[in-house]
Amino acid sequence: MQQNWQGSLVRRLLLILGASLTAGWITGLYGWMVALGLGGYLLWILRELLRLQRWLQASQTDDSTPPPESNGLLGEIFDNIYRLQRRNERSRERLQAVISRIQSSTAALNDAVIMLDNRGNLEWWNPAAETLLGLKADKDTGQPITNLVRHPDFAEYFRQADFHEPLELASPVNEQLQLQFQITLFGNNDHLLVVRNITRIHLLDQMRKDFVSNVSHELRTPLTVISGYLETLLDHAEQLSPRWLRAMQQMQGQANRMQQLLNDLLLLARLEASDHPSEAQPVDLCVLLQQILNDARSLSAGQHQISLDVSPGSQLKGSERELHSAFSNLVFNAVKYTPAQGSIRIRWWSDSLGGHLAVEDSGIGIEARHLPRLAERFYRVDSSRSSSTGGTGLGLAIVKHVLMRHSGRLEIRSKLGEGSTFTCHFAPAALAAQAS
Ligand code: ADP
């Protein structure tokens, strides 16, 4: 093909030159005749280019028109442009088919898929987004998502731009629907927002919470009666045979443990009932930690060296009862899991990152593989070890929930055989102004 047009180009030029020279020989005007021949050739090229231009213009509206017929080099150019055009058209059709498939599959999704630009303005969404969030195609395009999902928690989630964890909220169009929002960043900081309807999971979780809370309540009364009778019987221990005395004492020990378990389960159920602490008063940490220190000293019965380091006037906004529960769990664990003669240090400090409470012990420590699961309910490193210390396995779960409700987090560092440090970190906003 390439040989063809090259040959025909050479032949054509030779022909024009030959004809011009012949005419020059006849007329004696060689220069003029060659110029005339080349000028004619140039005009012909111009005419072909004009046809090409007209065809390109026409094919913008109707791409089925075939290219103008020509031969030689220009014919080759026309054909190549046509082939290129056809290839582009086929790629466009393939792309269109892929887009249509993506659109119809996202349209069939029950989850809402929403594309936002890097400033959080709506670009595109699927039909489920209209049902779950009430978006309207005609008027919401280009609107900031925070104008349409107006919940303060969502605005905060979007502002903080920490999308590792999803956010759960009720639907803005139907309070009965519980939704889970998850944002993923892509491209030039654009946002892909996926909203799942988790109403069923939410209801099941609510049923689980209610079940645990109801069972704990129901078990409390019979257990109080059993404990009461055991106590009365043990008050008259001298009338019991040694065999029965031992059995009664063991029964009382287990009844006390069960009572502690029920109390912890009820406390967890209360903590799970809402996301925020029941109150947000400034809590005097000196008083709170001193109380916990005294209790820890009586639990330790002088077997540990326990120190407290907190500057006077330190305060934290939150629920005193909940914070007491969380901090005392950490301190009592330190006592329980530190052998006699060990040391325990309780320390509060604040800096630009917020407030921090560290409970450091020189105890038995924990293997690194247990650390990620430690705050799960009933997770124990060694169940035999825990039952001997009278633990319920719920202490750290309570700590985690209390911290979550106070926008805090728990950090655990530990080395087997060397000791552990449990640190509660609170955001700067949780720090109450220093009391003078
Ligand atoms: P428990 O009631 O069993 O103490 P927790 O939830 O308070 O339950 O703690 C979970 C597990 O973490 C404990 O069983 C224990 O093995 C481990 N643990 C907690 N605190 C410490 C600590 N200071 N030193 C060593 N192990 C600890």
mmCIF file of C-alpha atoms in Angstrom, residues 176-427:
data_model
loop_
_atom_site.group_PDB
_atom_site.id
_atom_site.type_symbol
_atom_site.label_atom_id
_atom_site.label_comp_id
_atom_site.label_asym_id
_atom_site.label_seq_id
_atom_site.Cartn_x
_atom_site.Cartn_y
_atom_site.Cartn_z
ATOM 1 C CA GLN A 176 -36.968 4.637 61.128
ATOM 2 C CA LEU A 177 -34.103 3.876 58.742
ATOM 3 C CA GLN A 178 -30.667 3.455 60.279
ATOM 4 C CA LEU A 179 -27.859 4.243 57.816
ATOM 5 C CA GLN A 180 -24.126 3.615 57.759
ATOM 6 C CA PHE A 181 -22.029 6.263 55.963
ATOM 7 C CA GLN A 182 -18.585 5.320 54.638
ATOM 8 C CA ILE A 183 -16.418 7.724 52.643
ATOM 9 C CA THR A 184 -13.453 6.701 50.471
ATOM 10 C CA LEU A 185 -11.136 9.267 48.896
ATOM 11 C CA PHE A 186 -10.043 8.801 45.281
ATOM 12 C CA GLY A 187 -8.488 10.771 42.401
ATOM 13 C CA ASN A 188 -7.826 14.381 43.276
ATOM 14 C CA ASN A 189 -9.218 14.136 46.816
ATOM 15 C CA ASP A 190 -12.688 13.396 45.410
ATOM 16 C CA HIS A 191 -15.074 11.523 47.710
ATOM 17 C CA LEU A 192 -17.007 8.333 47.107
ATOM 18 C CA LEU A 193 -19.780 8.097 49.691
ATOM 19 C CA VAL A 194 -21.456 4.716 50.170
ATOM 20 C CA VAL A 195 -24.562 4.671 52.368
ATOM 21 C CA ARG A 196 -25.884 1.293 53.562
ATOM 22 C CA ASN A 197 -29.240 0.607 55.092
ATOM 23 C CA ILE A 198 -28.360 -1.198 58.357
ATOM 24 C CA THR A 199 -31.803 -0.990 59.973
ATOM 25 C CA ARG A 200 -32.045 -4.789 60.346
ATOM 26 C CA ILE A 201 -28.576 -5.158 61.887
ATOM 27 C CA HIS A 202 -29.346 -2.186 64.123
ATOM 28 C CA LEU A 203 -32.604 -3.781 65.312
ATOM 29 C CA LEU A 204 -30.850 -7.108 65.964
ATOM 30 C CA ASP A 205 -28.132 -5.302 67.910
ATOM 31 C CA GLN A 206 -30.799 -3.459 69.876
ATOM 32 C CA MET A 207 -32.475 -6.811 70.625
ATOM 33 C CA ARG A 208 -29.157 -8.210 71.834
ATOM 34 C CA LYS A 209 -28.601 -5.199 74.112
ATOM 35 C CA ASP A 210 -32.160 -5.392 75.481
ATOM 36 C CA PHE A 211 -31.812 -9.144 76.037
ATOM 37 C CA VAL A 212 -28.558 -8.804 77.999
ATOM 38 C CA SER A 213 -29.945 -5.916 80.008
ATOM 39 C CA ASN A 214 -33.243 -7.701 80.787
ATOM 40 C CA VAL A 215 -31.564 -10.990 81.730
ATOM 41 C CA SER A 216 -29.152 -9.128 84.006
ATOM 42 C CA HIS A 217 -32.054 -7.337 85.688
ATOM 43 C CA GLU A 218 -34.053 -10.558 86.100
ATOM 44 C CA LEU A 219 -31.092 -12.440 87.577
ATOM 45 C CA ARG A 220 -30.353 -9.714 90.077
ATOM 46 C CA THR A 221 -33.298 -10.376 92.414
ATOM 47 C CA PRO A 222 -32.855 -14.174 92.814
ATOM 48 C CA LEU A 223 -29.139 -13.644 93.279
ATOM 49 C CA THR A 224 -29.727 -11.037 95.994
ATOM 50 C CA VAL A 225 -32.009 -13.513 97.800
ATOM 51 C CA ILE A 226 -29.434 -16.332 97.542
ATOM 52 C CA SER A 227 -26.626 -14.033 98.704
ATOM 53 C CA GLY A 228 -28.794 -12.784 101.593
ATOM 54 C CA TYR A 229 -29.531 -16.329 102.843
ATOM 55 C CA LEU A 230 -25.891 -17.348 102.450
ATOM 56 C CA GLU A 231 -24.826 -14.338 104.475
ATOM 57 C CA THR A 232 -27.354 -15.126 107.210
ATOM 58 C CA LEU A 233 -26.196 -18.749 107.310
ATOM 59 C CA LEU A 234 -22.550 -17.705 107.436
ATOM 60 C CA ASP A 235 -23.351 -15.302 110.277
ATOM 61 C CA HIS A 236 -24.020 -18.482 112.273
ATOM 62 C CA ALA A 237 -20.926 -20.272 111.019
ATOM 63 C CA GLU A 238 -20.297 -21.852 114.411
ATOM 64 C CA GLN A 239 -23.468 -23.945 113.986
ATOM 65 C CA LEU A 240 -22.294 -25.355 110.652
ATOM 66 C CA SER A 241 -20.187 -28.458 110.217
ATOM 67 C CA PRO A 242 -16.740 -27.663 108.693
ATOM 68 C CA ARG A 243 -17.776 -29.474 105.486
ATOM 69 C CA TRP A 244 -20.814 -27.237 105.004
ATOM 70 C CA LEU A 245 -18.956 -24.136 106.082
ATOM 71 C CA ARG A 246 -16.443 -24.528 103.241
ATOM 72 C CA ALA A 247 -19.203 -25.196 100.718
ATOM 73 C CA MET A 248 -21.166 -22.128 101.931
ATOM 74 C CA GLN A 249 -18.089 -19.918 101.733
ATOM 75 C CA GLN A 250 -17.428 -21.051 98.177
ATOM 76 C CA MET A 251 -21.066 -20.438 97.265
ATOM 77 C CA GLN A 252 -20.860 -16.932 98.700
ATOM 78 C CA GLY A 253 -17.646 -16.242 96.748
ATOM 79 C CA GLN A 254 -19.261 -17.337 93.476
ATOM 80 C CA ALA A 255 -22.487 -15.411 94.255
ATOM 81 C CA ASN A 256 -20.426 -12.254 94.795
ATOM 82 C CA ARG A 257 -18.646 -12.852 91.501
ATOM 83 C CA MET A 258 -21.944 -13.276 89.706
ATOM 84 C CA GLN A 259 -23.236 -10.076 91.279
ATOM 85 C CA GLN A 260 -20.147 -8.237 90.030
ATOM 86 C CA LEU A 261 -20.706 -9.739 86.571
ATOM 87 C CA LEU A 262 -24.335 -8.579 86.502
ATOM 88 C CA ASN A 263 -23.337 -5.101 87.681
ATOM 89 C CA ASP A 264 -20.735 -4.877 84.894
ATOM 90 C CA LEU A 265 -23.218 -6.143 82.282
ATOM 91 C CA LEU A 266 -25.804 -3.590 83.388
ATOM 92 C CA LEU A 267 -23.216 -0.809 83.352
ATOM 93 C CA LEU A 268 -22.159 -1.816 79.810
ATOM 94 C CA ALA A 269 -25.805 -1.876 78.699
ATOM 95 C CA ARG A 270 -26.248 1.643 80.109
ATOM 96 C CA LEU A 271 -23.077 2.843 78.389
ATOM 97 C CA GLU A 272 -24.215 1.372 75.066
ATOM 98 C CA ALA A 273 -27.607 3.059 75.253
ATOM 99 C CA SER A 274 -26.255 6.426 74.075
ATOM 100 C CA ASP A 275 -23.121 7.863 72.458
ATOM 101 C CA HIS A 276 -22.521 10.658 74.903
ATOM 102 C CA PRO A 277 -21.903 10.754 78.667
ATOM 103 C CA SER A 278 -24.949 11.258 80.858
ATOM 104 C CA GLU A 279 -23.469 14.567 82.032
ATOM 105 C CA ALA A 280 -20.567 16.802 81.016
ATOM 106 C CA GLN A 281 -19.541 18.551 84.222
ATOM 107 C CA PRO A 282 -15.931 19.498 84.987
ATOM 108 C CA VAL A 283 -14.611 16.595 87.081
ATOM 109 C CA ASP A 284 -11.880 17.356 89.638
ATOM 110 C CA LEU A 285 -9.269 14.739 88.761
ATOM 111 C CA CYS A 286 -7.272 15.267 91.973
ATOM 112 C CA VAL A 287 -10.240 14.220 94.116
ATOM 113 C CA LEU A 288 -11.279 11.399 91.762
ATOM 114 C CA LEU A 289 -7.809 9.875 91.418
ATOM 115 C CA GLN A 290 -7.091 10.240 95.160
ATOM 116 C CA GLN A 291 -10.253 8.195 95.903
ATOM 117 C CA ILE A 292 -9.161 5.520 93.421
ATOM 118 C CA LEU A 293 -5.641 5.540 94.911
ATOM 119 C CA ASN A 294 -7.082 4.921 98.415
ATOM 120 C CA ASP A 295 -9.252 2.047 97.127
ATOM 121 C CA ALA A 296 -6.301 0.561 95.227
ATOM 122 C CA ARG A 297 -4.146 0.736 98.369
ATOM 123 C CA SER A 298 -6.732 -1.155 100.384
ATOM 124 C CA LEU A 299 -7.088 -3.740 97.569
ATOM 125 C CA SER A 300 -3.307 -4.144 97.488
ATOM 126 C CA ALA A 301 -3.145 -4.464 101.291
ATOM 127 C CA GLY A 302 0.312 -2.892 101.329
ATOM 128 C CA GLN A 303 1.792 -5.371 98.863
ATOM 129 C CA HIS A 304 2.514 -2.786 96.142
ATOM 130 C CA GLN A 305 4.080 0.599 95.944
ATOM 131 C CA ILE A 306 1.401 2.836 94.403
ATOM 132 C CA SER A 307 2.047 6.488 93.463
ATOM 133 C CA LEU A 308 -0.153 9.242 92.049
ATOM 134 C CA ASP A 309 1.044 12.203 90.015
ATOM 135 C CA VAL A 310 -1.602 14.806 89.181
ATOM 136 C CA SER A 311 -1.296 18.579 89.388
ATOM 137 C CA PRO A 312 -3.897 20.341 91.569
ATOM 138 C CA GLY A 313 -6.821 21.864 89.693
ATOM 139 C CA SER A 314 -6.704 19.354 86.776
ATOM 140 C CA GLN A 315 -10.201 18.922 85.398
ATOM 141 C CA LEU A 316 -11.879 16.903 82.686
ATOM 142 C CA LYS A 317 -15.353 17.414 81.232
ATOM 143 C CA GLY A 318 -17.570 14.360 81.503
ATOM 144 C CA SER A 319 -19.479 12.047 83.801
ATOM 145 C CA GLU A 320 -17.725 11.571 87.146
ATOM 146 C CA ARG A 321 -19.371 8.165 87.661
ATOM 147 C CA GLU A 322 -18.273 6.851 84.275
ATOM 148 C CA LEU A 323 -14.739 8.224 84.542
ATOM 149 C CA HIS A 324 -14.425 6.752 88.043
ATOM 150 C CA SER A 325 -15.519 3.397 86.691
ATOM 151 C CA ALA A 326 -13.023 3.467 83.781
ATOM 152 C CA PHE A 327 -10.012 4.737 85.746
ATOM 153 C CA SER A 328 -10.625 2.420 88.704
ATOM 154 C CA ASN A 329 -10.848 -0.581 86.357
ATOM 155 C CA LEU A 330 -7.393 0.239 84.985
ATOM 156 C CA VAL A 331 -5.877 0.849 88.429
ATOM 157 C CA PHE A 332 -7.450 -2.259 89.997
ATOM 158 C CA ASN A 333 -6.264 -4.361 87.042
ATOM 159 C CA ALA A 334 -2.755 -3.043 87.662
ATOM 160 C CA VAL A 335 -3.030 -4.198 91.300
ATOM 161 C CA LYS A 336 -4.537 -7.582 90.287
ATOM 162 C CA TYR A 337 -1.944 -8.336 87.636
ATOM 163 C CA THR A 338 1.162 -7.105 89.478
ATOM 164 C CA PRO A 339 2.851 -9.507 91.880
ATOM 165 C CA ALA A 340 3.598 -8.406 95.446
ATOM 166 C CA GLN A 341 6.423 -5.861 95.838
ATOM 167 C CA GLY A 342 5.696 -4.499 92.345
ATOM 168 C CA SER A 343 5.111 -0.812 91.668
ATOM 169 C CA ILE A 344 2.154 1.030 90.113
ATOM 170 C CA ARG A 345 2.245 4.609 88.911
ATOM 171 C CA ILE A 346 -0.876 6.676 88.106
ATOM 172 C CA ARG A 347 -0.150 9.844 86.179
ATOM 173 C CA TRP A 348 -2.299 12.617 84.682
ATOM 174 C CA TRP A 349 -0.881 15.302 82.388
ATOM 175 C CA SER A 350 -2.141 17.606 79.676
ATOM 176 C CA ASP A 351 -0.442 19.060 76.606
ATOM 177 C CA SER A 352 -1.356 20.463 73.187
ATOM 178 C CA LEU A 353 -2.757 17.036 72.177
ATOM 179 C CA GLY A 354 -5.181 16.945 75.102
ATOM 180 C CA GLY A 355 -5.327 15.193 78.484
ATOM 181 C CA HIS A 356 -3.754 11.826 79.284
ATOM 182 C CA LEU A 357 -4.108 9.357 82.132
ATOM 183 C CA ALA A 358 -1.466 6.634 82.297
ATOM 184 C CA VAL A 359 -1.564 3.637 84.632
ATOM 185 C CA GLU A 360 1.817 1.969 84.565
ATOM 186 C CA ASP A 361 2.662 -1.244 86.384
ATOM 187 C CA SER A 362 5.659 -3.525 86.744
ATOM 188 C CA GLY A 363 3.394 -6.583 86.593
ATOM 189 C CA ILE A 364 3.168 -9.769 84.583
ATOM 190 C CA GLY A 365 2.648 -7.978 81.250
ATOM 191 C CA ILE A 366 0.720 -9.201 78.198
ATOM 192 C CA GLU A 367 1.935 -10.871 75.006
ATOM 193 C CA ALA A 368 1.675 -8.559 71.950
ATOM 194 C CA ARG A 369 -0.726 -10.914 70.127
ATOM 195 C CA HIS A 370 -3.423 -10.368 72.792
ATOM 196 C CA LEU A 371 -3.309 -6.556 72.743
ATOM 197 C CA PRO A 372 -5.695 -5.875 69.803
ATOM 198 C CA ARG A 373 -8.450 -8.042 71.352
ATOM 199 C CA LEU A 374 -7.977 -7.100 74.994
ATOM 200 C CA ALA A 375 -10.919 -4.672 75.211
ATOM 201 C CA GLU A 376 -13.394 -7.216 73.766
ATOM 202 C CA ARG A 377 -16.049 -8.472 76.163
ATOM 203 C CA PHE A 378 -14.966 -11.571 78.106
ATOM 204 C CA TYR A 379 -11.604 -11.688 76.350
ATOM 205 C CA ARG A 380 -9.043 -13.045 78.722
ATOM 206 C CA VAL A 381 -5.339 -13.596 78.195
ATOM 207 C CA ASP A 382 -5.457 -16.594 80.473
ATOM 208 C CA SER A 383 -8.849 -17.620 81.886
ATOM 209 C CA SER A 384 -7.351 -19.547 84.825
ATOM 210 C CA ARG A 385 -5.333 -16.480 85.789
ATOM 211 C CA SER A 386 -8.349 -14.175 85.557
ATOM 212 C CA SER A 387 -10.736 -16.323 87.549
ATOM 213 C CA SER A 388 -8.153 -16.493 90.318
ATOM 214 C CA THR A 389 -8.112 -12.677 90.400
ATOM 215 C CA GLY A 390 -11.926 -12.535 90.449
ATOM 216 C CA GLY A 391 -12.128 -10.631 87.140
ATOM 217 C CA THR A 392 -15.256 -10.606 85.006
ATOM 218 C CA GLY A 393 -13.526 -10.015 81.665
ATOM 219 C CA LEU A 394 -15.645 -6.895 81.165
ATOM 220 C CA GLY A 395 -13.388 -4.277 82.771
ATOM 221 C CA LEU A 396 -11.539 -3.120 79.663
ATOM 222 C CA ALA A 397 -14.742 -3.240 77.575
ATOM 223 C CA ILE A 398 -16.216 -0.773 80.088
ATOM 224 C CA VAL A 399 -13.073 1.399 79.840
ATOM 225 C CA LYS A 400 -13.294 1.407 76.040
ATOM 226 C CA HIS A 401 -16.978 2.416 76.052
ATOM 227 C CA VAL A 402 -16.510 5.176 78.611
ATOM 228 C CA LEU A 403 -13.601 6.589 76.576
ATOM 229 C CA MET A 404 -15.612 6.422 73.343
ATOM 230 C CA ARG A 405 -18.412 8.386 75.002
ATOM 231 C CA HIS A 406 -15.851 10.990 76.106
ATOM 232 C CA SER A 407 -14.244 11.174 72.622
ATOM 233 C CA GLY A 408 -11.159 9.499 74.026
ATOM 234 C CA ARG A 409 -9.152 6.406 73.163
ATOM 235 C CA LEU A 410 -7.237 3.717 74.980
ATOM 236 C CA GLU A 411 -3.599 2.940 74.223
ATOM 237 C CA ILE A 412 -2.068 -0.261 75.617
ATOM 238 C CA ARG A 413 1.665 -0.941 75.769
ATOM 239 C CA SER A 414 2.920 -4.067 77.412
ATOM 240 C CA LYS A 415 5.827 -6.490 77.534
ATOM 241 C CA LEU A 416 5.446 -9.981 78.887
ATOM 242 C CA GLY A 417 7.152 -10.237 82.270
ATOM 243 C CA GLU A 418 8.043 -6.534 82.387
ATOM 244 C CA GLY A 419 4.760 -4.693 82.949
ATOM 245 C CA SER A 420 2.046 -2.733 81.157
ATOM 246 C CA THR A 421 0.991 0.856 80.588
ATOM 247 C CA PHE A 422 -2.653 1.640 79.861
ATOM 248 C CA THR A 423 -3.081 5.244 78.700
ATOM 249 C CA CYS A 424 -6.391 7.065 78.187
ATOM 250 C CA HIS A 425 -6.079 9.947 75.714
ATOM 251 C CA PHE A 426 -8.684 12.748 75.716
ATOM 252 C CA ALA A 427 -9.083 15.460 73.074
#
